[in-house]
GROMACS .gro file of C-alpha atoms in nm:
model
  433
    1UNK     CA    1   1.231   6.318   4.859
    2UNK     CA    2   1.450   6.115   4.662
    3UNK     CA    3   1.855   6.138   4.717
    4UNK     CA    4   2.067   6.035   4.458
    5UNK     CA    5   2.342   5.812   4.614
    6UNK     CA    6   2.715   5.893   4.499
    7UNK     CA    7   2.864   5.687   4.236
    8UNK     CA    8   3.082   5.394   4.262
    9UNK     CA    9   3.415   5.448   4.058
   10UNK     CA   10   3.676   5.201   4.018
   11UNK     CA   11   3.989   5.204   3.802
   12UNK     CA   12   3.999   4.934   3.511
   13UNK     CA   13   4.321   5.072   3.318
   14UNK     CA   14   4.595   5.315   3.320
   15UNK     CA   15   4.377   5.668   3.335
   16UNK     CA   16   4.058   5.459   3.255
   17UNK     CA   17   3.786   5.487   3.546
   18UNK     CA   18   3.446   5.293   3.539
   19UNK     CA   19   3.160   5.460   3.736
   20UNK     CA   20   2.859   5.325   3.819
   21UNK     CA   21   2.510   5.506   3.935
   22UNK     CA   22   2.225   5.282   4.034
   23UNK     CA   23   1.904   5.454   3.996
   24UNK     CA   24   1.555   5.260   3.977
   25UNK     CA   25   1.353   5.578   3.884
   26UNK     CA   26   1.414   5.544   3.504
   27UNK     CA   27   1.297   5.307   3.239
   28UNK     CA   28   1.614   5.350   3.032
   29UNK     CA   29   1.961   5.243   3.101
   30UNK     CA   30   2.273   5.502   2.967
   31UNK     CA   31   2.654   5.425   2.927
   32UNK     CA   32   2.868   5.751   2.833
   33UNK     CA   33   3.250   5.726   2.739
   34UNK     CA   34   3.411   6.034   2.797
   35UNK     CA   35   3.762   6.120   2.645
   36UNK     CA   36   3.931   6.411   2.807
   37UNK     CA   37   4.238   6.547   2.611
   38UNK     CA   38   4.427   6.871   2.616
   39UNK     CA   39   4.287   7.183   2.409
   40UNK     CA   40   4.551   7.170   2.121
   41UNK     CA   41   4.513   7.433   1.819
   42UNK     CA   42   4.623   7.192   1.541
   43UNK     CA   43   4.441   6.887   1.698
   44UNK     CA   44   4.089   7.029   1.772
   45UNK     CA   45   3.925   7.004   1.458
   46UNK     CA   46   4.059   6.631   1.388
   47UNK     CA   47   3.962   6.521   1.783
   48UNK     CA   48   3.599   6.700   1.716
   49UNK     CA   49   3.526   6.481   1.402
   50UNK     CA   50   3.639   6.133   1.564
   51UNK     CA   51   3.327   6.091   1.790
   52UNK     CA   52   3.103   6.181   1.491
   53UNK     CA   53   3.248   5.913   1.250
   54UNK     CA   54   3.277   5.642   1.537
   55UNK     CA   55   2.906   5.657   1.614
   56UNK     CA   56   2.820   5.656   1.236
   57UNK     CA   57   2.936   5.319   1.168
   58UNK     CA   58   3.208   5.032   1.278
   59UNK     CA   59   3.351   4.718   1.130
   60UNK     CA   60   3.052   4.502   1.198
   61UNK     CA   61   2.808   4.749   1.076
   62UNK     CA   62   3.001   4.938   0.817
   63UNK     CA   63   2.706   5.161   0.703
   64UNK     CA   64   2.460   5.379   0.866
   65UNK     CA   65   2.172   5.193   0.757
   66UNK     CA   66   2.325   4.839   0.886
   67UNK     CA   67   2.422   5.021   1.236
   68UNK     CA   68   2.062   5.173   1.280
   69UNK     CA   69   1.923   4.816   1.188
   70UNK     CA   70   2.115   4.659   1.486
   71UNK     CA   71   1.988   4.959   1.724
   72UNK     CA   72   1.640   4.904   1.633
   73UNK     CA   73   1.700   4.523   1.729
   74UNK     CA   74   1.762   4.618   2.041
   75UNK     CA   75   1.452   4.817   2.109
   76UNK     CA   76   1.536   5.165   2.000
   77UNK     CA   77   1.902   5.177   2.173
   78UNK     CA   78   2.043   5.524   2.060
   79UNK     CA   79   2.399   5.636   2.009
   80UNK     CA   80   2.497   6.005   2.033
   81UNK     CA   81   2.825   6.223   2.073
   82UNK     CA   82   2.934   6.556   2.152
   83UNK     CA   83   3.270   6.765   2.152
   84UNK     CA   84   3.292   7.043   2.431
   85UNK     CA   85   3.565   7.229   2.577
   86UNK     CA   86   3.594   7.194   2.978
   87UNK     CA   87   3.867   7.493   3.061
   88UNK     CA   88   4.145   7.433   2.835
   89UNK     CA   89   4.066   7.076   2.792
   90UNK     CA   90   3.881   6.899   2.501
   91UNK     CA   91   3.588   6.670   2.629
   92UNK     CA   92   3.452   6.417   2.367
   93UNK     CA   93   3.157   6.235   2.469
   94UNK     CA   94   3.013   5.903   2.304
   95UNK     CA   95   2.683   5.726   2.462
   96UNK     CA   96   2.436   5.475   2.418
   97UNK     CA   97   2.095   5.485   2.593
   98UNK     CA   98   1.813   5.192   2.581
   99UNK     CA   99   1.541   5.025   2.757
  100UNK     CA  100   1.660   4.907   3.118
  101UNK     CA  101   1.684   4.526   3.126
  102UNK     CA  102   1.355   4.530   3.394
  103UNK     CA  103   1.152   4.629   3.074
  104UNK     CA  104   1.299   4.396   2.811
  105UNK     CA  105   1.094   4.125   2.668
  106UNK     CA  106   1.172   3.785   2.780
  107UNK     CA  107   1.443   3.942   3.003
  108UNK     CA  108   1.663   3.977   2.728
  109UNK     CA  109   1.997   4.157   2.842
  110UNK     CA  110   1.985   4.484   2.666
  111UNK     CA  111   2.185   4.659   2.868
  112UNK     CA  112   2.501   4.437   2.849
  113UNK     CA  113   2.466   4.420   2.454
  114UNK     CA  114   2.446   4.782   2.421
  115UNK     CA  115   2.782   4.813   2.602
  116UNK     CA  116   2.907   4.566   2.370
  117UNK     CA  117   2.798   4.750   2.097
  118UNK     CA  118   2.908   5.085   2.205
  119UNK     CA  119   3.248   4.940   2.249
  120UNK     CA  120   3.253   4.816   1.890
  121UNK     CA  121   3.202   5.140   1.746
  122UNK     CA  122   3.475   5.279   1.968
  123UNK     CA  123   3.755   5.004   1.957
  124UNK     CA  124   3.645   4.861   1.597
  125UNK     CA  125   3.572   5.161   1.393
  126UNK     CA  126   3.498   5.122   1.015
  127UNK     CA  127   3.861   5.184   0.921
  128UNK     CA  128   4.128   4.996   0.678
  129UNK     CA  129   4.491   5.073   0.598
  130UNK     CA  130   4.526   5.337   0.873
  131UNK     CA  131   4.237   5.558   0.751
  132UNK     CA  132   3.882   5.597   0.831
  133UNK     CA  133   3.601   5.478   0.548
  134UNK     CA  134   3.629   5.783   0.297
  135UNK     CA  135   3.237   5.788   0.259
  136UNK     CA  136   3.180   5.828   0.640
  137UNK     CA  137   3.468   6.051   0.662
  138UNK     CA  138   3.354   6.294   0.408
  139UNK     CA  139   2.981   6.290   0.559
  140UNK     CA  140   3.096   6.395   0.865
  141UNK     CA  141   3.356   6.623   0.777
  142UNK     CA  142   3.094   6.822   0.574
  143UNK     CA  143   2.862   6.801   0.901
  144UNK     CA  144   3.143   6.956   1.102
  145UNK     CA  145   3.160   7.240   0.809
  146UNK     CA  146   2.819   7.288   0.889
  147UNK     CA  147   2.838   7.340   1.275
  148UNK     CA  148   3.113   7.576   1.243
  149UNK     CA  149   2.926   7.777   0.982
  150UNK     CA  150   2.594   7.771   1.227
  151UNK     CA  151   2.857   7.928   1.499
  152UNK     CA  152   2.897   8.226   1.261
  153UNK     CA  153   2.526   8.269   1.196
  154UNK     CA  154   2.412   8.271   1.569
  155UNK     CA  155   2.530   8.645   1.643
  156UNK     CA  156   2.485   8.553   2.001
  157UNK     CA  157   2.714   8.252   2.021
  158UNK     CA  158   2.936   8.440   1.781
  159UNK     CA  159   3.023   8.732   1.986
  160UNK     CA  160   3.102   8.502   2.269
  161UNK     CA  161   3.318   8.331   2.073
  162UNK     CA  162   3.488   8.671   1.935
  163UNK     CA  163   3.504   8.793   2.304
  164UNK     CA  164   3.681   8.483   2.427
  165UNK     CA  165   3.944   8.525   2.158
  166UNK     CA  166   4.026   8.890   2.274
  167UNK     CA  167   4.020   8.812   2.654
  168UNK     CA  168   4.223   8.494   2.627
  169UNK     CA  169   4.412   8.591   2.308
  170UNK     CA  170   4.746   8.403   2.408
  171UNK     CA  171   4.565   8.110   2.619
  172UNK     CA  172   4.432   7.815   2.484
  173UNK     CA  173   4.085   7.890   2.605
  174UNK     CA  174   4.073   8.112   2.298
  175UNK     CA  175   4.051   7.794   2.069
  176UNK     CA  176   3.715   7.714   1.927
  177UNK     CA  177   3.599   7.357   2.031
  178UNK     CA  178   3.553   7.268   1.682
  179UNK     CA  179   3.823   7.437   1.528
  180UNK     CA  180   3.829   7.628   1.208
  181UNK     CA  181   3.692   7.557   0.849
  182UNK     CA  182   4.061   7.555   0.709
  183UNK     CA  183   4.158   7.306   0.949
  184UNK     CA  184   3.843   7.058   0.897
  185UNK     CA  185   3.906   7.122   0.519
  186UNK     CA  186   4.267   7.012   0.535
  187UNK     CA  187   4.155   6.692   0.727
  188UNK     CA  188   4.228   6.335   0.562
  189UNK     CA  189   4.075   6.017   0.644
  190UNK     CA  190   4.422   5.926   0.751
  191UNK     CA  191   4.488   6.218   0.970
  192UNK     CA  192   4.119   6.187   1.144
  193UNK     CA  193   4.232   5.809   1.222
  194UNK     CA  194   4.557   5.911   1.364
  195UNK     CA  195   4.366   6.168   1.576
  196UNK     CA  196   4.156   5.875   1.663
  197UNK     CA  197   4.423   5.644   1.772
  198UNK     CA  198   4.579   5.901   1.997
  199UNK     CA  199   4.270   5.960   2.196
  200UNK     CA  200   4.214   5.606   2.282
  201UNK     CA  201   4.584   5.586   2.379
  202UNK     CA  202   4.654   5.912   2.564
  203UNK     CA  203   4.328   6.091   2.673
  204UNK     CA  204   4.183   6.043   3.012
  205UNK     CA  205   3.874   5.826   2.992
  206UNK     CA  206   3.564   5.802   3.225
  207UNK     CA  207   3.287   5.554   3.156
  208UNK     CA  208   2.986   5.651   3.329
  209UNK     CA  209   2.700   5.408   3.360
  210UNK     CA  210   2.328   5.459   3.480
  211UNK     CA  211   2.144   5.144   3.531
  212UNK     CA  212   1.892   5.020   3.770
  213UNK     CA  213   2.109   4.735   3.934
  214UNK     CA  214   2.504   4.626   3.915
  215UNK     CA  215   2.610   4.497   3.600
  216UNK     CA  216   2.956   4.322   3.630
  217UNK     CA  217   2.925   4.207   3.242
  218UNK     CA  218   2.930   4.544   3.140
  219UNK     CA  219   3.244   4.623   3.357
  220UNK     CA  220   3.392   4.330   3.253
  221UNK     CA  221   3.335   4.431   2.865
  222UNK     CA  222   3.501   4.740   2.908
  223UNK     CA  223   3.817   4.589   3.111
  224UNK     CA  224   3.862   4.342   2.831
  225UNK     CA  225   3.837   4.604   2.548
  226UNK     CA  226   4.118   4.819   2.739
  227UNK     CA  227   4.332   4.538   2.834
  228UNK     CA  228   4.461   4.525   2.466
  229UNK     CA  229   4.536   4.909   2.468
  230UNK     CA  230   4.849   5.046   2.560
  231UNK     CA  231   4.763   5.352   2.742
  232UNK     CA  232   4.988   5.646   2.814
  233UNK     CA  233   4.746   5.926   2.939
  234UNK     CA  234   4.847   6.315   2.955
  235UNK     CA  235   4.730   6.486   3.205
  236UNK     CA  236   4.562   6.801   3.048
  237UNK     CA  237   4.584   7.151   3.266
  238UNK     CA  238   4.399   7.489   3.253
  239UNK     CA  239   4.582   7.819   3.297
  240UNK     CA  240   4.427   8.021   3.553
  241UNK     CA  241   4.493   8.378   3.528
  242UNK     CA  242   4.367   8.567   3.868
  243UNK     CA  243   4.344   8.931   3.765
  244UNK     CA  244   4.372   9.138   3.481
  245UNK     CA  245   4.627   9.410   3.457
  246UNK     CA  246   4.424   9.623   3.198
  247UNK     CA  247   4.112   9.652   3.030
  248UNK     CA  248   4.110   9.546   2.677
  249UNK     CA  249   3.849   9.671   2.436
  250UNK     CA  250   3.712   9.549   2.066
  251UNK     CA  251   3.442   9.631   1.872
  252UNK     CA  252   3.355   9.440   1.533
  253UNK     CA  253   3.089   9.547   1.268
  254UNK     CA  254   2.873   9.317   1.109
  255UNK     CA  255   2.562   9.304   0.939
  256UNK     CA  256   2.354   9.267   1.263
  257UNK     CA  257   2.051   9.409   1.366
  258UNK     CA  258   2.115   9.390   1.738
  259UNK     CA  259   2.416   9.473   1.902
  260UNK     CA  260   2.604   9.275   2.175
  261UNK     CA  261   2.806   9.385   2.458
  262UNK     CA  262   2.998   9.146   2.649
  263UNK     CA  263   3.203   9.219   3.000
  264UNK     CA  264   3.481   8.952   3.054
  265UNK     CA  265   3.625   8.962   3.430
  266UNK     CA  266   3.880   8.721   3.583
  267UNK     CA  267   3.727   8.615   3.912
  268UNK     CA  268   4.051   8.471   4.099
  269UNK     CA  269   3.842   8.141   4.204
  270UNK     CA  270   3.862   7.843   4.001
  271UNK     CA  271   3.862   7.457   3.988
  272UNK     CA  272   4.200   7.320   4.124
  273UNK     CA  273   4.264   7.670   4.290
  274UNK     CA  274   4.023   7.689   4.521
  275UNK     CA  275   3.776   7.484   4.765
  276UNK     CA  276   3.423   7.392   4.671
  277UNK     CA  277   3.277   7.614   4.943
  278UNK     CA  278   3.474   7.885   4.749
  279UNK     CA  279   3.345   7.808   4.410
  280UNK     CA  280   2.986   7.766   4.518
  281UNK     CA  281   2.985   8.098   4.678
  282UNK     CA  282   3.119   8.211   4.367
  283UNK     CA  283   2.832   8.077   4.173
  284UNK     CA  284   2.589   8.240   4.402
  285UNK     CA  285   2.758   8.551   4.398
  286UNK     CA  286   2.711   8.528   4.006
  287UNK     CA  287   2.346   8.439   4.019
  288UNK     CA  288   2.239   8.739   4.270
  289UNK     CA  289   2.430   8.959   3.994
  290UNK     CA  290   2.265   8.838   3.664
  291UNK     CA  291   2.185   8.452   3.679
  292UNK     CA  292   1.819   8.458   3.766
  293UNK     CA  293   1.484   8.650   3.688
  294UNK     CA  294   1.537   8.824   4.038
  295UNK     CA  295   1.901   8.902   3.983
  296UNK     CA  296   2.003   9.300   3.971
  297UNK     CA  297   2.104   9.313   3.614
  298UNK     CA  298   1.778   9.183   3.504
  299UNK     CA  299   1.563   9.389   3.755
  300UNK     CA  300   1.778   9.701   3.720
  301UNK     CA  301   1.951   9.715   3.381
  302UNK     CA  302   1.686   9.531   3.196
  303UNK     CA  303   1.366   9.613   3.361
  304UNK     CA  304   1.384   9.949   3.521
  305UNK     CA  305   1.644  10.119   3.309
  306UNK     CA  306   1.523   9.934   2.991
  307UNK     CA  307   1.897   9.952   2.825
  308UNK     CA  308   1.919   9.552   2.720
  309UNK     CA  309   1.701   9.310   2.539
  310UNK     CA  310   1.901   9.042   2.762
  311UNK     CA  311   2.117   9.108   3.040
  312UNK     CA  312   2.293   8.796   3.239
  313UNK     CA  313   2.622   8.690   3.390
  314UNK     CA  314   2.762   8.329   3.390
  315UNK     CA  315   3.073   8.178   3.598
  316UNK     CA  316   3.300   7.962   3.452
  317UNK     CA  317   3.469   7.781   3.741
  318UNK     CA  318   3.701   7.581   3.504
  319UNK     CA  319   3.851   7.873   3.395
  320UNK     CA  320   3.795   8.115   3.648
  321UNK     CA  321   3.616   8.385   3.435
  322UNK     CA  322   3.273   8.559   3.478
  323UNK     CA  323   3.128   8.686   3.159
  324UNK     CA  324   2.830   8.952   3.151
  325UNK     CA  325   2.661   8.938   2.802
  326UNK     CA  326   2.365   9.165   2.670
  327UNK     CA  327   2.193   9.238   2.386
  328UNK     CA  328   2.146   9.630   2.318
  329UNK     CA  329   2.053   9.909   2.087
  330UNK     CA  330   2.368  10.072   1.911
  331UNK     CA  331   2.285  10.397   2.101
  332UNK     CA  332   2.257  10.229   2.452
  333UNK     CA  333   2.592  10.046   2.438
  334UNK     CA  334   2.783  10.309   2.676
  335UNK     CA  335   2.487  10.350   2.883
  336UNK     CA  336   2.455   9.974   2.940
  337UNK     CA  337   2.807   9.920   3.010
  338UNK     CA  338   2.801  10.212   3.277
  339UNK     CA  339   2.500  10.049   3.447
  340UNK     CA  340   2.623   9.713   3.427
  341UNK     CA  341   2.942   9.821   3.618
  342UNK     CA  342   2.745  10.007   3.865
  343UNK     CA  343   2.555   9.690   3.967
  344UNK     CA  344   2.923   9.516   4.006
  345UNK     CA  345   3.016   9.774   4.216
  346UNK     CA  346   2.718   9.765   4.429
  347UNK     CA  347   2.788   9.380   4.497
  348UNK     CA  348   3.138   9.476   4.600
  349UNK     CA  349   3.016   9.754   4.859
  350UNK     CA  350   2.765   9.463   4.978
  351UNK     CA  351   2.435   9.628   4.887
  352UNK     CA  352   2.268   9.301   4.866
  353UNK     CA  353   1.951   9.220   5.008
  354UNK     CA  354   1.868   8.906   5.180
  355UNK     CA  355   1.574   8.865   4.938
  356UNK     CA  356   1.820   8.880   4.646
  357UNK     CA  357   2.033   8.625   4.809
  358UNK     CA  358   1.755   8.359   4.888
  359UNK     CA  359   1.594   8.380   4.556
  360UNK     CA  360   1.903   8.306   4.391
  361UNK     CA  361   1.967   8.036   4.636
  362UNK     CA  362   1.628   7.874   4.568
  363UNK     CA  363   1.675   7.933   4.184
  364UNK     CA  364   2.017   7.758   4.186
  365UNK     CA  365   1.899   7.489   4.445
  366UNK     CA  366   1.581   7.391   4.184
  367UNK     CA  367   1.822   7.373   3.916
  368UNK     CA  368   2.029   7.130   4.089
  369UNK     CA  369   1.769   6.895   4.211
  370UNK     CA  370   1.577   6.905   3.864
  371UNK     CA  371   1.845   6.855   3.672
  372UNK     CA  372   1.849   6.488   3.763
  373UNK     CA  373   1.508   6.410   3.729
  374UNK     CA  374   1.572   6.261   3.363
  375UNK     CA  375   1.833   5.970   3.307
  376UNK     CA  376   2.027   6.189   3.051
  377UNK     CA  377   2.031   6.474   3.342
  378UNK     CA  378   2.138   6.237   3.588
  379UNK     CA  379   2.429   6.126   3.379
  380UNK     CA  380   2.517   6.441   3.263
  381UNK     CA  381   2.554   6.598   3.620
  382UNK     CA  382   2.814   6.315   3.719
  383UNK     CA  383   2.980   6.355   3.380
  384UNK     CA  384   3.058   6.710   3.487
  385UNK     CA  385   3.143   6.636   3.837
  386UNK     CA  386   3.399   6.370   3.744
  387UNK     CA  387   3.571   6.577   3.477
  388UNK     CA  388   3.630   6.840   3.755
  389UNK     CA  389   3.731   6.581   3.968
  390UNK     CA  390   3.439   6.606   4.214
  391UNK     CA  391   3.179   6.374   4.306
  392UNK     CA  392   2.898   6.565   4.486
  393UNK     CA  393   2.553   6.471   4.430
  394UNK     CA  394   2.302   6.761   4.341
  395UNK     CA  395   2.164   6.742   4.747
  396UNK     CA  396   2.565   6.811   4.851
  397UNK     CA  397   2.580   7.100   4.588
  398UNK     CA  398   2.265   7.249   4.720
  399UNK     CA  399   2.423   7.214   5.086
  400UNK     CA  400   2.692   7.429   4.961
  401UNK     CA  401   2.478   7.666   4.798
  402UNK     CA  402   2.260   7.731   5.094
  403UNK     CA  403   2.506   7.794   5.352
  404UNK     CA  404   2.693   8.070   5.160
  405UNK     CA  405   2.673   8.386   5.341
  406UNK     CA  406   2.628   8.755   5.204
  407UNK     CA  407   3.011   8.824   5.327
  408UNK     CA  408   3.145   8.549   5.143
  409UNK     CA  409   2.946   8.669   4.828
  410UNK     CA  410   3.105   9.031   4.885
  411UNK     CA  411   3.455   8.884   4.923
  412UNK     CA  412   3.402   8.685   4.589
  413UNK     CA  413   3.275   9.002   4.403
  414UNK     CA  414   3.563   9.212   4.542
  415UNK     CA  415   3.819   8.985   4.374
  416UNK     CA  416   3.684   9.026   4.029
  417UNK     CA  417   3.873   9.267   3.767
  418UNK     CA  418   3.742   9.360   3.441
  419UNK     CA  419   3.957   9.242   3.188
  420UNK     CA  420   3.757   9.279   2.820
  421UNK     CA  421   3.471   9.482   2.696
  422UNK     CA  422   3.364   9.364   2.354
  423UNK     CA  423   3.085   9.489   2.115
  424UNK     CA  424   2.932   9.378   1.813
  425UNK     CA  425   2.762   9.616   1.641
  426UNK     CA  426   2.631   9.714   1.268
  427UNK     CA  427   2.311   9.809   1.092
  428UNK     CA  428   2.019   9.840   1.311
  429UNK     CA  429   1.755   9.969   1.080
  430UNK     CA  430   1.556   9.644   1.078
  431UNK     CA  431   1.345   9.496   1.348
  432UNK     CA  432   1.545   9.311   1.653
  433UNK     CA  433   1.676   8.959   1.620
   0.00000   0.00000   0.00000
């Protein structure tokens, strides 16, 4: 069985860390530059727009066509980006993937050229006089507006967004990772460029390189780029609320054909507050409750009682939340709520079988181990670890899961307090979504 070695990590600038993962299984090499900054309501949309503009063009390749031609010349190197939130921080990723040097024709050093091109997109953007190129800006502004519209059109995602807005009303976690349409509309090439400069200066930055052999050239390229940047990184923290004082209830009505019922719990277990052992016990408890096809919620609420189209729980260790979401018929909302809460009480009483625990352990372990079957998955695993200031391998995470006891799961369940009950309902005269 292949066991992934831990990454090698060095600091190359103030708040900038260079991480290397050596893995010979893949034919591709990957580089990701991850910027982590505070989740700020006024800045979130501008920050989300920045990676999209940077990966569209740069000063040397000022159009998408010219940049794509360069990528093709490097045997199909690809550039991608994303914007997400991790706890109450915003995480922006710009990454490149291409053919590993072992497979390049005539031994051409594709990896270092890929790093150089990634740096050009990040440090030499298509901008002039303190503003991004207007055409690039407008194209990506329109794309971001479409992405926000898509959040509304996906009613499962929309209901989760609304529940978190209610549950975390006075917390930064309620902020949408893309911001609002009004905020995006108000952006200009100048304000977006200012957001870019602030990110380069103030965000915590992790560079994660996945390759078949160490590359001093790639590290040197990034060191030289950051040597010319004045850095004053700001630490972004997440507010953790241990328990709920009272239950908030909210019902929204829209033209939906399947109602959504979401229960939000405070878990009193979160990154930076609890040990890794406690956090992984919480993950297992959540999986036994509703995280697998063998879970209590799936078998009892969905299958035996037929109260939900789907019913699942998820644990957010970054914010210390456990969320149970379900799709239900309108007349079954209250019955589903009672049945779900009854299963939570069963967990608290310790009515958990050895079979339920082992099924959840095997399911999580398999998910962890298979997550690194691809180069993208391997890099993604370590991005998640580094953003949480860990460096566990998947096998180490599996050991924590497998060592968790029933007593620990019961203790985790008994720390849960119901915070919010959210319902999205509407016209159900049509067939289910």
